[in-house]
Short mmCIF file of C-alpha atoms in Angstrom, two decimals:
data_model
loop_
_atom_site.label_atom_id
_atom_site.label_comp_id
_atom_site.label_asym_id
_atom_site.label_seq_id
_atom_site.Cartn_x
_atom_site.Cartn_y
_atom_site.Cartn_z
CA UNK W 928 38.95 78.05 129.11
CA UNK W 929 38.74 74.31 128.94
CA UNK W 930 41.62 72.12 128.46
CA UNK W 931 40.73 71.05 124.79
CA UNK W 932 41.08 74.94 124.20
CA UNK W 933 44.21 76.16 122.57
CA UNK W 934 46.93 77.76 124.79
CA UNK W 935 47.46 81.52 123.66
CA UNK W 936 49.22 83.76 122.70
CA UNK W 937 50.66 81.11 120.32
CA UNK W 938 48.84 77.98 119.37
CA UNK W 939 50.49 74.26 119.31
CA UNK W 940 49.60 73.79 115.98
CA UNK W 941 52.84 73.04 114.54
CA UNK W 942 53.12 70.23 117.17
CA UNK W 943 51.84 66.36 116.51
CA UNK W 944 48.97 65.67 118.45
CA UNK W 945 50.96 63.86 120.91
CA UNK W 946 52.67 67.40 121.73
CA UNK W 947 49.54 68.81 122.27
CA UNK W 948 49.17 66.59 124.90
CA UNK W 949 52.16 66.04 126.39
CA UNK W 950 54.16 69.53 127.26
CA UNK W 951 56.55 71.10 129.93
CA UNK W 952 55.91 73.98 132.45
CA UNK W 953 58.38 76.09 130.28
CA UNK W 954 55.84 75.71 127.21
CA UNK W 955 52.91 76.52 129.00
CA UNK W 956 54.38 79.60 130.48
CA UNK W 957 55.79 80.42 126.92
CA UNK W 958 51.38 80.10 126.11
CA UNK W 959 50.41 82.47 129.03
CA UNK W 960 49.42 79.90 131.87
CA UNK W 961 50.54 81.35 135.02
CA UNK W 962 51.72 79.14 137.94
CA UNK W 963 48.42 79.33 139.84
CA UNK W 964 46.14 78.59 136.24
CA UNK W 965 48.57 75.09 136.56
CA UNK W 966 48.29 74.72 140.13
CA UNK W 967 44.74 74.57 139.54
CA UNK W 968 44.63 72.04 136.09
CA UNK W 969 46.16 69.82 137.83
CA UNK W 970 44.58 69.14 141.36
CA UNK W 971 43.65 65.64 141.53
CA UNK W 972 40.24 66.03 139.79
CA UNK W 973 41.57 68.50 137.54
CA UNK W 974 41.87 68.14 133.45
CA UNK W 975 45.35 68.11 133.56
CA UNK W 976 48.06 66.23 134.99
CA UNK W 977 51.50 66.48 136.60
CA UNK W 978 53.32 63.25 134.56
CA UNK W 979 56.93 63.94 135.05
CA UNK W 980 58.53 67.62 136.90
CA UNK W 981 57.96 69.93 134.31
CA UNK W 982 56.11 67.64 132.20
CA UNK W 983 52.29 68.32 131.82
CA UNK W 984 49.94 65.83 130.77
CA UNK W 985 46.70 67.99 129.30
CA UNK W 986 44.11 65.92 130.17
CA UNK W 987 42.78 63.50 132.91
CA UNK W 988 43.81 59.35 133.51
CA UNK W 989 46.48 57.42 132.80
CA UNK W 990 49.15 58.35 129.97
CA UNK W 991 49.72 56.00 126.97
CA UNK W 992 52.63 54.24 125.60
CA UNK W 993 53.38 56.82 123.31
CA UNK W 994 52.52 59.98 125.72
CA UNK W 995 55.21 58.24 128.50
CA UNK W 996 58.15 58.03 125.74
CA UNK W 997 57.86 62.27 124.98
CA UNK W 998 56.77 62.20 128.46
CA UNK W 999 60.55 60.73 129.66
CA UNK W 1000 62.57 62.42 126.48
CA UNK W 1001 61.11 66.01 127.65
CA UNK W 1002 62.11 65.74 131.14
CA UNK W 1003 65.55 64.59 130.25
CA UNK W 1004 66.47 66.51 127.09
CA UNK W 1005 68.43 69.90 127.65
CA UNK W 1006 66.59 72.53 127.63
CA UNK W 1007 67.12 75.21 124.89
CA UNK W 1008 69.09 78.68 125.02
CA UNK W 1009 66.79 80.84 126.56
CA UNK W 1010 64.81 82.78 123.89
CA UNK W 1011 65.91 80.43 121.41
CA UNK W 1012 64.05 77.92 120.98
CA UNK W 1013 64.16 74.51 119.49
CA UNK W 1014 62.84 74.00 115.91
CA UNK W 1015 61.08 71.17 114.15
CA UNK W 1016 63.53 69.80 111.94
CA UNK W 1017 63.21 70.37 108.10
CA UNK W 1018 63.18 65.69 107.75
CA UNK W 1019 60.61 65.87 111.21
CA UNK W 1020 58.32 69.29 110.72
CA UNK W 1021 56.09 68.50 113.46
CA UNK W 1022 58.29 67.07 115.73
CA UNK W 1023 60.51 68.62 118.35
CA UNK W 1024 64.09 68.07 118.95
CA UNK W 1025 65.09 66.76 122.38
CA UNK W 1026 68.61 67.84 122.96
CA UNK W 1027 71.09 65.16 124.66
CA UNK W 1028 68.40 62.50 125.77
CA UNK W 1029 67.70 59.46 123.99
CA UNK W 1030 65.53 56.20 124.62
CA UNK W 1031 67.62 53.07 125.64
CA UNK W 1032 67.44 49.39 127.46
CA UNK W 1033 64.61 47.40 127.07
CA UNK W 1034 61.63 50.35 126.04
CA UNK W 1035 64.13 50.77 123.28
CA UNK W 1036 64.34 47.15 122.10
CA UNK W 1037 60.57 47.53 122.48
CA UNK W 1038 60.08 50.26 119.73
CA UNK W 1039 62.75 48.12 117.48
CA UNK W 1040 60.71 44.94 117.60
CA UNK W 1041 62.08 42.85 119.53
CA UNK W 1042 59.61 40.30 120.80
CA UNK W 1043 61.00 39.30 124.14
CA UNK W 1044 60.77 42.39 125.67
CA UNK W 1045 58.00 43.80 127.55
CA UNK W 1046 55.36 45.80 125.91
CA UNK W 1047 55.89 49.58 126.73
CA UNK W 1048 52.69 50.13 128.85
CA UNK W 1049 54.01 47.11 131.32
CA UNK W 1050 57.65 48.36 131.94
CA UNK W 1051 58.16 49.67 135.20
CA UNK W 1052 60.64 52.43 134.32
CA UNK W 1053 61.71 54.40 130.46
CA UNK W 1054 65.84 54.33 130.36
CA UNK W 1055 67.28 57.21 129.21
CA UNK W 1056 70.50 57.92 127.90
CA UNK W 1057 72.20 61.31 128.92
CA UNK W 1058 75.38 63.24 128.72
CA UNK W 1059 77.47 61.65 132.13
CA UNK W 1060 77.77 65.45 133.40
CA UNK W 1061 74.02 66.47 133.25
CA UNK W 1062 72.40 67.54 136.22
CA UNK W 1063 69.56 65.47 136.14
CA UNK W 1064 68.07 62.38 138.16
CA UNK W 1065 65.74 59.51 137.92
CA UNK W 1066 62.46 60.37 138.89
CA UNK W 1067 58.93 58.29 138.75
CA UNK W 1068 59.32 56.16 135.64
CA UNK W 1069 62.31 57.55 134.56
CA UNK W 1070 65.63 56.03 134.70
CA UNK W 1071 68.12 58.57 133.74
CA UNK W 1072 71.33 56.36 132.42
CA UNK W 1073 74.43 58.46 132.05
CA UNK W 1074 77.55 58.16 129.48
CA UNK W 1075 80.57 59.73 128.45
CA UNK W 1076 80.32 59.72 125.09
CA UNK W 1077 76.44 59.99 123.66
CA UNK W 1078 76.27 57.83 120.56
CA UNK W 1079 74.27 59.11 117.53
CA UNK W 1080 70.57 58.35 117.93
CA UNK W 1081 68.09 56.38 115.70
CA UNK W 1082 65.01 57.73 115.02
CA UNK W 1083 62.23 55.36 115.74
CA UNK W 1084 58.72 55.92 115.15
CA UNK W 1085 60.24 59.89 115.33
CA UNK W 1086 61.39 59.37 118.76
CA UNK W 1087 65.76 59.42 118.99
CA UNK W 1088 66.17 55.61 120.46
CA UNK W 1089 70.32 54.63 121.45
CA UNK W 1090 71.88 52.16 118.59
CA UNK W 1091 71.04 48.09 119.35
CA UNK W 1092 74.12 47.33 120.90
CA UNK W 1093 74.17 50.77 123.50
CA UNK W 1094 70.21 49.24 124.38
CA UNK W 1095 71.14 46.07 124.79
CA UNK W 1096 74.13 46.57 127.01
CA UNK W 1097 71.59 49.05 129.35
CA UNK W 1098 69.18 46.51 129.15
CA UNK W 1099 71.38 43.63 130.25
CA UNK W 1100 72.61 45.57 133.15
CA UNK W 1101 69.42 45.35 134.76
CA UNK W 1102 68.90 41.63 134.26
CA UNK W 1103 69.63 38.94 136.43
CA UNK W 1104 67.74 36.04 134.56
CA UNK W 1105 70.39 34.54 132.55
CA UNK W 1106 67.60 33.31 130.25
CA UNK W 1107 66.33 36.72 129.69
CA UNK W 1108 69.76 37.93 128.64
CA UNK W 1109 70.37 34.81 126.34
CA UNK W 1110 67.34 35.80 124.36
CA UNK W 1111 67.75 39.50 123.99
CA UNK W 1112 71.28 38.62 122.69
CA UNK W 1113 70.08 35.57 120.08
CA UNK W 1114 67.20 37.80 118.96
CA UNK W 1115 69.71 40.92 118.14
CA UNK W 1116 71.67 38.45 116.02
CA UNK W 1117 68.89 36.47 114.32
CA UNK W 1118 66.79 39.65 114.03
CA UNK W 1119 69.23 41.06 111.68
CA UNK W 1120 69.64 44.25 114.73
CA UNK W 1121 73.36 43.91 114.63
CA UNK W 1122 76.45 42.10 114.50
CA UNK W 1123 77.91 40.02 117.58
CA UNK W 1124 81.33 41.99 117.37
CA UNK W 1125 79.16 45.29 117.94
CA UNK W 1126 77.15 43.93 120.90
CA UNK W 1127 80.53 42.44 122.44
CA UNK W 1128 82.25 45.84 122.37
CA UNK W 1129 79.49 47.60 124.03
CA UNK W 1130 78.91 44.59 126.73
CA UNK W 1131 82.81 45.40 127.28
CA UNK W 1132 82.91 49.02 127.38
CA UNK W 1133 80.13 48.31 130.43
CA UNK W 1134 82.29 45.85 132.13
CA UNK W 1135 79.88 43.42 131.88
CA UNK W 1136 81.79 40.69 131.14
CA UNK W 1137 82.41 39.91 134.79
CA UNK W 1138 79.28 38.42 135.61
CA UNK W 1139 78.71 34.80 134.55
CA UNK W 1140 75.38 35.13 133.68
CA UNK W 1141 75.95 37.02 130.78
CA UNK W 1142 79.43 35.67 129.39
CA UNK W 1143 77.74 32.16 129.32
CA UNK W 1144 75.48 34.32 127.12
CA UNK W 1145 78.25 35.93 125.09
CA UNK W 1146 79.39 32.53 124.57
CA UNK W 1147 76.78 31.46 122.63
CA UNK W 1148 75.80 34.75 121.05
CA UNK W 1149 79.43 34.66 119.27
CA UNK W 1150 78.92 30.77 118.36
CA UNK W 1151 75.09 32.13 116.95
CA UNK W 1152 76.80 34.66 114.92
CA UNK W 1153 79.19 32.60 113.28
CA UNK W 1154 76.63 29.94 112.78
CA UNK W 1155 74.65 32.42 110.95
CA UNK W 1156 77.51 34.22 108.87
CA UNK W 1157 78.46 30.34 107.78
CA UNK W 1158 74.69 30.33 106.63
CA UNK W 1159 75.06 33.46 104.73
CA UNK W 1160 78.45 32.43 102.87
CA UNK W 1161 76.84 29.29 101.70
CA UNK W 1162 73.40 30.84 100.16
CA UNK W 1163 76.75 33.60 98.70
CA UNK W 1164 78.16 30.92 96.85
CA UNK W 1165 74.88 29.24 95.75
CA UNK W 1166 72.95 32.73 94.77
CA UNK W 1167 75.88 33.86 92.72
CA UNK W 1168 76.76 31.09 90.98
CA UNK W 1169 79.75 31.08 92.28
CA UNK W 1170 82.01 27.11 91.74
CA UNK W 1171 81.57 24.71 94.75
CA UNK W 1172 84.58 24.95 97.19
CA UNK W 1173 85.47 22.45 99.50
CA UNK W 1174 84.14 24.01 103.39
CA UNK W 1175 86.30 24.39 106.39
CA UNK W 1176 89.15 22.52 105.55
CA UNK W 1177 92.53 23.13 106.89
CA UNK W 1178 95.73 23.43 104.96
CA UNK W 1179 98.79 21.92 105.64
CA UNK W 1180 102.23 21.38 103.84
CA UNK W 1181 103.22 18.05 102.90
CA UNK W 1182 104.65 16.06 106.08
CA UNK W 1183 104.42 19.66 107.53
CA UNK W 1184 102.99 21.93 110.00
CA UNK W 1185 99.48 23.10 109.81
CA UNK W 1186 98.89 26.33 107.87
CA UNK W 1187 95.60 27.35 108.48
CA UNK W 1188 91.77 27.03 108.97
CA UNK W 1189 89.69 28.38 106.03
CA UNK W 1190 85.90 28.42 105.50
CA UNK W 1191 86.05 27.70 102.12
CA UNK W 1192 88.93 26.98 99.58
CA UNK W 1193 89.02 25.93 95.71
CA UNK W 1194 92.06 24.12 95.09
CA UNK W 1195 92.06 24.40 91.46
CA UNK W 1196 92.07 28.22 92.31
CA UNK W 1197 93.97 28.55 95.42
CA UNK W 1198 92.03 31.10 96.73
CA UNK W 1199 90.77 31.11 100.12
CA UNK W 1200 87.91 32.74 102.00
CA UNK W 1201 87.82 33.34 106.03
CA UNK W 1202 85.17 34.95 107.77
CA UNK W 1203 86.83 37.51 110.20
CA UNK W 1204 84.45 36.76 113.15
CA UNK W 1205 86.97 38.36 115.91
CA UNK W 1206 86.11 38.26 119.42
CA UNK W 1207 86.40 42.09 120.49
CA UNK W 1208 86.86 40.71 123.67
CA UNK W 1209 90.36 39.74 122.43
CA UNK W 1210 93.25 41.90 121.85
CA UNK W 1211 92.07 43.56 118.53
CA UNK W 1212 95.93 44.35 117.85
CA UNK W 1213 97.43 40.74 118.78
CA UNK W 1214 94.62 39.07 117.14
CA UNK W 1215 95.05 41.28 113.88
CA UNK W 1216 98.41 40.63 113.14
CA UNK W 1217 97.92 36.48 113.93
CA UNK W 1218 95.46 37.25 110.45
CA UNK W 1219 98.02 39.31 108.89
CA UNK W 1220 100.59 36.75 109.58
CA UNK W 1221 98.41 33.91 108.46
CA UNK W 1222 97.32 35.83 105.02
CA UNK W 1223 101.53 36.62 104.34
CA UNK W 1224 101.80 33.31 105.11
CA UNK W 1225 99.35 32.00 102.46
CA UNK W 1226 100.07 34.43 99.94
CA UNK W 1227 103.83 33.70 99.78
CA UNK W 1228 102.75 30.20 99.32
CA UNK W 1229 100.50 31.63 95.81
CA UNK W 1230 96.86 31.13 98.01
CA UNK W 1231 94.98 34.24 97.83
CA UNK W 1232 93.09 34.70 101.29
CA UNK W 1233 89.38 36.99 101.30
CA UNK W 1234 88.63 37.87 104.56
CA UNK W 1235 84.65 38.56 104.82
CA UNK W 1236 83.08 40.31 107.61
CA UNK W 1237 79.91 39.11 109.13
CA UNK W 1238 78.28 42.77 108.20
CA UNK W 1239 79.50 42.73 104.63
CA UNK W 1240 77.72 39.53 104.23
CA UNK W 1241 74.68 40.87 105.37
CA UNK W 1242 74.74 43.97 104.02
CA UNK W 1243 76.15 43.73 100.79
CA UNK W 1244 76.92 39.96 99.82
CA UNK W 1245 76.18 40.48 96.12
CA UNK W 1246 79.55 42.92 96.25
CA UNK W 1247 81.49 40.08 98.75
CA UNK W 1248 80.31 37.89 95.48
CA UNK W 1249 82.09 39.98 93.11
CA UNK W 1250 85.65 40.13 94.91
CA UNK W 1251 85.59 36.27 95.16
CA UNK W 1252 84.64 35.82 91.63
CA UNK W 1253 87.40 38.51 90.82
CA UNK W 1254 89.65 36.47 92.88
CA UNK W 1255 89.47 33.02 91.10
CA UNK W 1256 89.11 34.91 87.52
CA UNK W 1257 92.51 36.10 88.49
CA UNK W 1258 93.95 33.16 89.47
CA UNK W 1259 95.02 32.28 85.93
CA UNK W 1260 97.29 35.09 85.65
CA UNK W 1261 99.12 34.38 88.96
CA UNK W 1262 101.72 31.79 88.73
CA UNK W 1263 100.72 28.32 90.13
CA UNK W 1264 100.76 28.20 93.71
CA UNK W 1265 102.72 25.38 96.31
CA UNK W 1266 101.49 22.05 96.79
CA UNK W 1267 99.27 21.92 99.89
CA UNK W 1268 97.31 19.36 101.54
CA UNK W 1269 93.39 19.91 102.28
CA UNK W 1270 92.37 17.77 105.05
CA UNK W 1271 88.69 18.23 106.44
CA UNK W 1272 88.02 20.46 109.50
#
């Protein structure tokens, strides 16, 4: 038998090609290769290959980008009930599952675009993300990183790759370049990855928001966000046809104290629209009910306040459109609201 011939009893031909190439010891026993038959494949002019433990690469040289990925997700995913084993799904037919692993850090980025991250053939290591109490370890390229909650994975290219934010917090914890980490961060937000607020929480959760480095990063990440959400409520107003309003003003009462900062405001209207670009690394609850306060504030005063999320104005500005315009259509039916003065922010 040569190693292009197919493993019996039962063929691999509901597998993708890069199954058939890539496979663990379990498999090939399930196929009727004995111990010595692999012993003997993979001696170091052999056809075969060992890649990872219990991972088989079925023929000779160097793996590919693609055959290191399964390579790394079928060494770390959980193997199946014995005797049951794990189905193609019905959306991925010829595609395994891997149970409780998942691609993260920077071969993640990788396979989501980014373009300042290495190509996958020149990283030194594959993260993977893994339930905190499996017994498993890092071994060769793989760097088994552990959680205690697993977040729902992605499917990239058919392989399950951790959310943005999860990658980008395992990728940061590796880096000391501060310029490095600055980029990954600014290309998540620019890319259109994610949103700041998400990033922040999971740079949090990983306490690491100790080291300098990556704060000074935060720091401009958050201002980069905003930047861009301003950017997005503009081209809101102009797309939609919504009237001009006068931009980030603050209000104040006649010979009294200031009320608030707004992002945009239409006097004639008195309705008011703030883009809720909170800080998670703030006191969600404190910083909440300073809004809350703010907005009862306002609205006792006859300004109605819309508060717009960064994501809402990415995702679905034509709908953020509609609840403004609803806003100053209804203005005529409230009665007129207090004198204010608008100075420029």
């Amino acid at each position: 038998m040569t190693h292009n011939t197919p493993l019996s009893p039962r063929p691999l031909r509901h597998l993708s090609d890069v199954h058939r190439r890539v496979v663990t010891t379990a498999q090939l026993r399930s196929h009727g290769v004995s111990t010595a038959e692999l012993t003997e494949r993979c001696r170091p002019d052999g056809p075969w290959r060992q890649l990872l433990p219990n991972v088989v690469l079925l023929h000779p040289g160097p793996p590919t980008s693609e055959e290191r990925l399964h390579g790394a997700l079928l060494y770390a995913a959980r193997e199946s009930t014995p005797g049951v084993p794990v189905q193609p799904t019905a959306q991925s037919p010829h595609r395994p599952v891997y149970r409780e692993a998942m691609l993260t850090g920077l071969a993640a980025l990788t396979l989501y675009g980014f373009s300042s991250t290495p190509s996958l053939l020149s990283l030194d290591h594959v993260d993977v993300l893994v339930p905190r109490l499996r017994r498993i370890r890092s071994t060769g390229y793989v760097r088994v990183v552990r959680t205690p909650d697993l977040p729902t994975p992605r499917a990239v290219t058919g392989l399950p790759v951790a959310p943005v934010p999860r990658a980008l917090a395992d990728a940061v914890a590796d880096l000391k370049d501060p310029q490095e980490v600055r980029r990954l961060l600014t290309e998540a937000v620019r890319g259109g990855h994610c949103e700041p607020a998400a990033v922040v929480r999971e740079l949090t959760s990983a306490k690491l928001l100790t080291r300098p480095h990556v704060v000074d990063a935060v720091d401009s990440l958050l201002a980069e966000g905003r930047a861009i959400a301003e950017d997005r409520l503009y081209r809101m107003v102009r797309t939609y046809g919504l009237p001009d309003p006068v931009w980030n003003v603050d209000l104040r009462l006649p010979g009294g104290p200031h009320l608030a900062g707004l992002d945009a405001y239409w006097p004639d209207q008195a309705v008011a629209v703030e883009l809720d670009t909170r800080a998670p690394r703030q006191d969600e609850d404190a910083l909440w009910s300073e809004y809350a306060r703010k907005r009862e504030h306002l609205e006792r005063l006859g300004i109605t306040v819309v508060y717009i999320t960064p994501r809402k104005l990415r995702e679905a500005m034509e709908q953020q459109a509609a609840v403004v315009r609803t806003a100053l259509m209804a203005s005529g039916d409230r009665d007129p609201a207090a004198y204010v003065v608008v100075l420029p922010r």
